[in-house]
Coordinates of C-alpha atoms and ligand atoms in Angstrom, one line a residue:
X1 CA -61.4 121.9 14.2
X2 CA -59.9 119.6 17.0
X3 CA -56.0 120.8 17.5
X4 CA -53.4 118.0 18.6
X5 CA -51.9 118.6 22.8
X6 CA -48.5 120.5 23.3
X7 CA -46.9 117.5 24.9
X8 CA -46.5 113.6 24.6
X9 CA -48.3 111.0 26.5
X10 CA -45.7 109.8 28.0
X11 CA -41.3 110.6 28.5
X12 CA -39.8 110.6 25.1
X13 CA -36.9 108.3 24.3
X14 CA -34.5 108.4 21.9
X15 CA -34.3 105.2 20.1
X16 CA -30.5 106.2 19.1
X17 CA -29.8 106.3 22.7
X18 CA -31.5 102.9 23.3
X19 CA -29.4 101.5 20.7
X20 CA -26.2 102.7 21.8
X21 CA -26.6 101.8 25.2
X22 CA -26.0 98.0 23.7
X23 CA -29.4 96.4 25.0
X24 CA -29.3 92.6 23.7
X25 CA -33.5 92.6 23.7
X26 CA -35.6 95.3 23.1
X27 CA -38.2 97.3 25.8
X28 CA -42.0 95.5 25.0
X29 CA -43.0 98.9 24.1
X30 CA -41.5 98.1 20.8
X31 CA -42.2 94.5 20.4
X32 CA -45.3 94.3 17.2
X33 CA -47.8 91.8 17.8
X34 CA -46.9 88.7 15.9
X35 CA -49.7 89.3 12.8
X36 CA -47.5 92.6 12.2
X37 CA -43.5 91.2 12.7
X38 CA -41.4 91.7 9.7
X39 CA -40.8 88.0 8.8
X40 CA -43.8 86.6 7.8
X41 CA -44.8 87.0 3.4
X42 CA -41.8 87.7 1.4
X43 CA -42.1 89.0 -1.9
X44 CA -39.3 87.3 -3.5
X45 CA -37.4 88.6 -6.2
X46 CA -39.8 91.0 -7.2
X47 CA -38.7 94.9 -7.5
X48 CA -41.1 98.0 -7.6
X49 CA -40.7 99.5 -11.8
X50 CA -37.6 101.1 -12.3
X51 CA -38.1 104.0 -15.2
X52 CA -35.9 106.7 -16.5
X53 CA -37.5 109.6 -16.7
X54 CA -34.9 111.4 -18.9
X55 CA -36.8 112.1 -22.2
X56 CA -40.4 112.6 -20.5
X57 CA -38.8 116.1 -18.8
X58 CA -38.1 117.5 -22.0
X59 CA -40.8 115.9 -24.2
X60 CA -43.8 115.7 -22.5
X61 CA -45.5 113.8 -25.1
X62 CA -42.8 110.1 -25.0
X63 CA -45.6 107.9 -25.0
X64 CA -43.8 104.9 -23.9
X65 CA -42.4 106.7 -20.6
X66 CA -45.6 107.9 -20.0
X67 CA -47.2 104.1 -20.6
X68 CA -44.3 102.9 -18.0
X69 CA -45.7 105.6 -15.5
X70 CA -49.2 105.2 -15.6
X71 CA -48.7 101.3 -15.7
X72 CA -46.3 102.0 -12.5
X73 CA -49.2 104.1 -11.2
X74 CA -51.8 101.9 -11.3
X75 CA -50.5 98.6 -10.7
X76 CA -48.1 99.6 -7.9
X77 CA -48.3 103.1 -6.4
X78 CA -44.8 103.0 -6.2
X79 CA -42.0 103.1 -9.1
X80 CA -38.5 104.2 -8.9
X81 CA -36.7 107.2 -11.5
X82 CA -33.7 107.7 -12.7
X83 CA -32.3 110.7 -14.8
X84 CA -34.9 112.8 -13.1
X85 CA -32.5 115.9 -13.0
X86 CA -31.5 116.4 -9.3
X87 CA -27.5 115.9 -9.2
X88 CA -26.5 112.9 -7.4
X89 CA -23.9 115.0 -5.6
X90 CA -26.6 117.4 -3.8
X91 CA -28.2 113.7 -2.9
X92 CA -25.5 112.7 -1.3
X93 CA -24.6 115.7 0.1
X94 CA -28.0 116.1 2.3
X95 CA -27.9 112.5 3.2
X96 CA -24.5 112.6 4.9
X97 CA -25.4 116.1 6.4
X98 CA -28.4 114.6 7.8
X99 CA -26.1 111.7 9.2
X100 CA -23.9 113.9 10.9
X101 CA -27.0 115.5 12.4
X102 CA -27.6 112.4 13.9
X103 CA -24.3 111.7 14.9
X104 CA -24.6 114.6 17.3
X105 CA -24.3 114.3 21.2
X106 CA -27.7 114.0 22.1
X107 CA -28.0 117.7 23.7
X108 CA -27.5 118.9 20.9
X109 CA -30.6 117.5 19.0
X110 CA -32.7 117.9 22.1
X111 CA -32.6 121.5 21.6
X112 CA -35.2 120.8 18.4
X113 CA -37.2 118.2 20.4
X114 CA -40.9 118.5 19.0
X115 CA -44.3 118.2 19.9
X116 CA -47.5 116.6 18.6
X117 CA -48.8 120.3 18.1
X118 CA -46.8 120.6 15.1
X119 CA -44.4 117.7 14.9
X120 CA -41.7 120.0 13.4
X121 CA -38.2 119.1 15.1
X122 CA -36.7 116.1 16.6
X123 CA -39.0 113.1 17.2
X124 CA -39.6 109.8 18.6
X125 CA -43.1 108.9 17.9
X126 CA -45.7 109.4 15.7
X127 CA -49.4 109.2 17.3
X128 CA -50.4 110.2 20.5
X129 CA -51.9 107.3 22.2
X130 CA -50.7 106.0 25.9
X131 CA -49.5 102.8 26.1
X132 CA -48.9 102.7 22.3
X133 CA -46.4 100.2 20.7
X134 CA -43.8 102.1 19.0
X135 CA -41.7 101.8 16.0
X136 CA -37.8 101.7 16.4
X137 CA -36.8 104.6 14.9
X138 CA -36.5 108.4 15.2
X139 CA -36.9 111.3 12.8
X140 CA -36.4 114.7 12.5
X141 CA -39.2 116.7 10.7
X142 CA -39.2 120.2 8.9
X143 CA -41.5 122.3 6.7
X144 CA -40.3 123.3 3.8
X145 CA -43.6 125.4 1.6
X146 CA -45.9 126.9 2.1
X147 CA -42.8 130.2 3.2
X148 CA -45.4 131.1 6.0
X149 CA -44.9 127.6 7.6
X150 CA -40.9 127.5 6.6
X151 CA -38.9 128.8 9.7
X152 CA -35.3 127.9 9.2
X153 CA -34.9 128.5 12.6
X154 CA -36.4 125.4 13.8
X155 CA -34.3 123.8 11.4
X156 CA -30.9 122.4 12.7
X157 CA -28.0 125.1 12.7
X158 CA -25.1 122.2 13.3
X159 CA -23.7 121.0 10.6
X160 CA -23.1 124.1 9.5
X161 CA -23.8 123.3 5.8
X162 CA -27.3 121.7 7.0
X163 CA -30.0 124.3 6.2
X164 CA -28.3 125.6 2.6
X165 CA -27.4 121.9 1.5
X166 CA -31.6 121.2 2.8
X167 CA -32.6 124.6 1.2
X168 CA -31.0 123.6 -2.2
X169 CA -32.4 120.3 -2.0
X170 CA -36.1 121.3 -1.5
X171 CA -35.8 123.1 -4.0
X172 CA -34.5 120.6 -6.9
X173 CA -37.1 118.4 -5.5
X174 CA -40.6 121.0 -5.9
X175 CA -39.3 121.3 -9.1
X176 CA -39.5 117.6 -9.9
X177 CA -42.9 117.4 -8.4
X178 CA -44.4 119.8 -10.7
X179 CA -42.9 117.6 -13.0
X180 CA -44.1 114.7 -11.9
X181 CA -47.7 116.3 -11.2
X182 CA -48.4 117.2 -15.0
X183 CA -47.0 113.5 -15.9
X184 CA -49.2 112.1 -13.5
X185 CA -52.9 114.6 -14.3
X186 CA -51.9 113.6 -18.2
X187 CA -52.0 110.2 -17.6
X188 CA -55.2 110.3 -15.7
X189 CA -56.9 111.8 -19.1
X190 CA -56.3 115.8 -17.2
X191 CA -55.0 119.2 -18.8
X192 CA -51.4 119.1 -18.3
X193 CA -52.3 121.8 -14.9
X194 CA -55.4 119.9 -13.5
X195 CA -53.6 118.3 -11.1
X196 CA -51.8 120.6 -9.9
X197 CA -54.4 123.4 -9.7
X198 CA -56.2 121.0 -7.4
X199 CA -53.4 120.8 -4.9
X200 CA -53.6 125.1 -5.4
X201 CA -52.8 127.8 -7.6
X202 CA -50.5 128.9 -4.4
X203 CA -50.1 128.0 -0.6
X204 CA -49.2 124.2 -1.8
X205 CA -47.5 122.4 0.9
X206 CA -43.5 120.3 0.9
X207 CA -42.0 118.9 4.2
X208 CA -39.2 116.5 5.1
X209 CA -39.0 113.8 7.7
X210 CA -35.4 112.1 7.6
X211 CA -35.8 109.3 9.3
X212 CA -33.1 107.5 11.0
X213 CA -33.3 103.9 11.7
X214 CA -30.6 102.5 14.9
X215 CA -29.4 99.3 14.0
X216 CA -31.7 97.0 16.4
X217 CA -31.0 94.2 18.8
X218 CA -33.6 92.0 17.5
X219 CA -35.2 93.2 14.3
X220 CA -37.3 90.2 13.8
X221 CA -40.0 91.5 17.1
X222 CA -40.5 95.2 15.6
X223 CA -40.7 97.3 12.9
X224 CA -38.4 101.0 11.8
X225 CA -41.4 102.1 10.7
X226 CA -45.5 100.5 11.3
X227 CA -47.1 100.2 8.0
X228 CA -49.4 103.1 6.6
X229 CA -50.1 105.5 3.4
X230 CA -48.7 108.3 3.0
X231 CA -51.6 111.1 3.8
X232 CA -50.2 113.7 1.6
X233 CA -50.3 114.1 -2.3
X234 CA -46.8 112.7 -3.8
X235 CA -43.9 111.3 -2.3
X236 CA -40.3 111.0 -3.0
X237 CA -38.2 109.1 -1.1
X238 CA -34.1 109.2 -1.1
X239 CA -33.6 105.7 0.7
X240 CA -29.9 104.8 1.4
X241 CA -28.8 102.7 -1.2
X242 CA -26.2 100.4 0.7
X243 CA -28.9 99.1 3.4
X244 CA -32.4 98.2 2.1
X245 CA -35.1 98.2 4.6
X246 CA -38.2 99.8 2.7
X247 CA -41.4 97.2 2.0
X248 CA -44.4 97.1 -0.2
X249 CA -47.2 95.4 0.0
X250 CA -48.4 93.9 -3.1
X251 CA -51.7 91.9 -2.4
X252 CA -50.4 89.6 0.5
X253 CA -47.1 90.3 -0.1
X254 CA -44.4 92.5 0.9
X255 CA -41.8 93.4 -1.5
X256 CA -38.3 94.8 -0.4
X257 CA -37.3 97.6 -1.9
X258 CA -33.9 97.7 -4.0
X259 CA -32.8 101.1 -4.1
X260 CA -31.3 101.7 -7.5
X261 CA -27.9 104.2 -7.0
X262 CA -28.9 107.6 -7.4
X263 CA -32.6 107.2 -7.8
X264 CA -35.5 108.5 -6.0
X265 CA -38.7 105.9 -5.0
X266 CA -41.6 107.9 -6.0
X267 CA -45.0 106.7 -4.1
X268 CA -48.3 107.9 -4.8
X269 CA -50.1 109.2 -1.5
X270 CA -53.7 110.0 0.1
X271 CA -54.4 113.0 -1.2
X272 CA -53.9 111.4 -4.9
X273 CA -55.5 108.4 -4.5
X274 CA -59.1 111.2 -3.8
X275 CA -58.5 113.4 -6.5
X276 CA -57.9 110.3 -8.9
X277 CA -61.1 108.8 -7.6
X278 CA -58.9 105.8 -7.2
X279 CA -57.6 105.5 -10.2
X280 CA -54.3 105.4 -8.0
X281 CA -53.6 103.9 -5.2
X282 CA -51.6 105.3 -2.1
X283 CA -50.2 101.8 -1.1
X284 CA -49.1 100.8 2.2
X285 CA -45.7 100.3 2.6
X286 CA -43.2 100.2 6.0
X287 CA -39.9 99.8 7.1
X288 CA -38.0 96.7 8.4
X289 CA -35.2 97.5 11.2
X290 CA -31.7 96.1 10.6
X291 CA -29.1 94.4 13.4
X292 CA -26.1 95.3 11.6
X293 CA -26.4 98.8 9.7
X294 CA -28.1 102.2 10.9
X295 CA -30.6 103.3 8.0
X296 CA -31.2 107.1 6.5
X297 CA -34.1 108.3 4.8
X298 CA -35.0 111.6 3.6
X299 CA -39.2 111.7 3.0
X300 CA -39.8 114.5 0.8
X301 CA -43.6 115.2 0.8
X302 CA -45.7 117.2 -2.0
X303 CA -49.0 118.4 -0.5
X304 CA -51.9 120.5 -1.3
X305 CA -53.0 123.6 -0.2
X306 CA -53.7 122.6 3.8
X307 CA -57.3 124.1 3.6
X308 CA -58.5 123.6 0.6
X309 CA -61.2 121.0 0.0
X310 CA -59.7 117.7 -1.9
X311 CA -62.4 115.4 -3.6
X312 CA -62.3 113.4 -6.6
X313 CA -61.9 115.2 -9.6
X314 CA -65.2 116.1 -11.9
X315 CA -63.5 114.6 -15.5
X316 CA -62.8 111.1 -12.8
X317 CA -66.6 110.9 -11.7
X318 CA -69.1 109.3 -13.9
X319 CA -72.6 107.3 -13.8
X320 CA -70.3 103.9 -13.6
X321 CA -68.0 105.2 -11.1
X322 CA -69.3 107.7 -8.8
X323 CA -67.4 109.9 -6.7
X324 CA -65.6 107.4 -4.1
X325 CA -64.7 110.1 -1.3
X326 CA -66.3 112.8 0.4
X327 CA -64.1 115.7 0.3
X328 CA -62.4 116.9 3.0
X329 CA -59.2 119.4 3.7
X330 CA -55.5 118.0 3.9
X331 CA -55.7 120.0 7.3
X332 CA -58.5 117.7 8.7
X333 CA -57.0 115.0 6.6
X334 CA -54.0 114.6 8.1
X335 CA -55.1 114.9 12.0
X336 CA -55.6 111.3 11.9
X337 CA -52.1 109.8 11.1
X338 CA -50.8 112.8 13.8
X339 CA -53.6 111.7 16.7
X340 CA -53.2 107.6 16.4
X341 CA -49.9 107.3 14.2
X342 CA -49.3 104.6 11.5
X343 CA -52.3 102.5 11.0
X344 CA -51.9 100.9 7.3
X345 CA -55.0 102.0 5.0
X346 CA -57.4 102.3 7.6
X347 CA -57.8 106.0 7.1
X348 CA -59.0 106.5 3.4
X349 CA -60.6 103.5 3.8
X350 CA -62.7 104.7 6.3
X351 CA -63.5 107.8 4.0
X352 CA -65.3 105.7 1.8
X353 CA -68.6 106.2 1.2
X354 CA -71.2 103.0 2.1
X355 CA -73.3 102.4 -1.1
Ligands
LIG401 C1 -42.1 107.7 5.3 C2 -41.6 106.4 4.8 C3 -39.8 105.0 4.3 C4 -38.3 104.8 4.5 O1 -41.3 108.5 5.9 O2 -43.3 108.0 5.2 O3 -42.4 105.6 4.4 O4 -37.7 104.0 3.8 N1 -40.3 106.2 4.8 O5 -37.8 105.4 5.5
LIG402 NI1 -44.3 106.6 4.0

């Protein structure tokens, strides 16, 4: 298996530090071609599904909730949830202790400064290529499962409330994946476990990326975040819910994200679009930066088992619809997004079988 380099093509900088400096135009390095600048295609008043998932935890047979999910599912890849069971206190409390991470003095952040190896720590830049155009935000990236991976240590000791408040946190939110795993495998016509047992018995993996998005000079020539899919399995995402910045495409569209108080944006990912054979889609969504406010984010992401193989699943395969993907491991997998950064769908696409 090819292994990613210890170092970056080029110096890292800190878009926080670009930002504070009180440029009036951005470096070219961050400057998107004009096919890829934020302001073209608006999606107008449209808002991913908003569902409250409240009944469907305990009752795993509410047929309407479960109608609203799968429709969510298959028509956007991404839906909000409310009443999913994670206190809206511990939310808040790991997005400020996350701001005041990045409220730092810069040494002290540097001290986690990562590398393409692993990308765990504090980074710039996703993608390896020289020369690159790069997105106009920074993030800091942790593993959470499997424990073999999780090393507190690398995890920010200041604030001091940082790696309990992230520890409780990770866990409120593997719970809800389960959750959301046998909601999702019943809907595609799966035992309540199938799903899940494809992701692994044991060894599945969760990680973080907070972003942080500087408030930009000119947010109309770049992007906080390049448009892609999300390689893993399931993704939740704690946006902040004063300053939007998070788009979907719908067919030519892109739709702006309203974050609903106290919700999380669930998106379907890579790894689900293969075992679904398609069913669902992982849809490509990216960020838009902001003059006026900084932007938080907190990426929780719900993985399989890094080696094991992922294909579509047998009940999902039939004469009609053959098996879309080869199968491949999330460790392989996920190389690509890690090697060349964002790149919208090109990467499952590619995956796909000529017939
Ligand atoms: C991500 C992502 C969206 C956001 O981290 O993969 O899509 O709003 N984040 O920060
Ligand atoms: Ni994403």
């Amino acid at each position: 298996m090819s292994t990613l380099q210890d170092c970056w093509p080029e110096p890292v900088v800190r878009v926080q530090s670009l930002s504070e400096s009180g440029l009036s135009a951005i470096p070219t390095r961050y400057i998107k071609p004009p096919s890829e600048r934020p302001s073209l295609n608006s999606g107008g008043d449209a808002n991913i599904p908003l569902i409250d998932l409240g009944s469907l935890l305990n009752n795993l047979d509410d047929k309407t909730t479960l109608k609203q999910v799968s429709e969510a599912c298959r028509e956007w890849g991404f839906f909000q949830i409310v009443n999913h069971g994670v206190s809206p206190k511990l939310m808040h409390r790991t997005r400020e202790v996350w701001r005041q991470f990045f409220h730092l003095p810069l040494e002290q952040k540097q001290v986690y400064a990562n590398s393409p190896k692993t990308y765990e720590g504090y980074g710039s830049r996703l993608g390896v290529e020289k020369g690159a155009i790069l997105d106009w935000g920074d993030y800091y990236f942790l593993h959470y499962l499997p424990l073999v991976l999780k090393d507190q240590n690398k995890w920010p000791a200041l604030p001091d409330s940082l790696r309990e408040v992230t520890q409780e946190y990770g866990d409120e939110l593997v719970r809800l994946c389960k959750n959301l795993m046998k909601i999702l495998s019943v809907n595609l016509g799966l035992g309540e476990e199938n799903l899940q047992n494809a992701f692994g018995k044991e060894g599945i993996g969760a990680c973080v990326r907070v972003n942080y998005y500087p408030k930009c000079p000119q947010p109309d020539l770049t992007l906080g975040l390049s448009s892609h899919s999300d390689p893993g399995g399931l993704t939740l995402l704690l946006a902040d819910d004063r300053v939007p910045g998070l788009q979907v495409r719908r067919g030519g569209n892109w739709v702006t994200v309203k974050p609903f108080p106290n919700a999380f944006i669930v998106n379907i990912g890579d790894q689900i679009q293969v075992l679904s054979n398609a069913m669902y889609k992982s849809v490509e969504h990216r960020v838009i930066a902001n003059a006026v406010q900084e932007r938080l984010s907190l990426a929780f992401f719900y993985n399989p088992k890094s080696d094991l193989l992922i294909q579509p699943e047998k009940e999902l395969v039939t004469s009609d619809r053959p098996a879309l993907y080869p199968a491949m491991t999330f460790n392989e997998y996920r190389l690509y997004i890690r090697t060349k950064g964002p790149r919208g769908k090109a990467q499952v696409e590619s995956l796909k079988s000529p017939r």
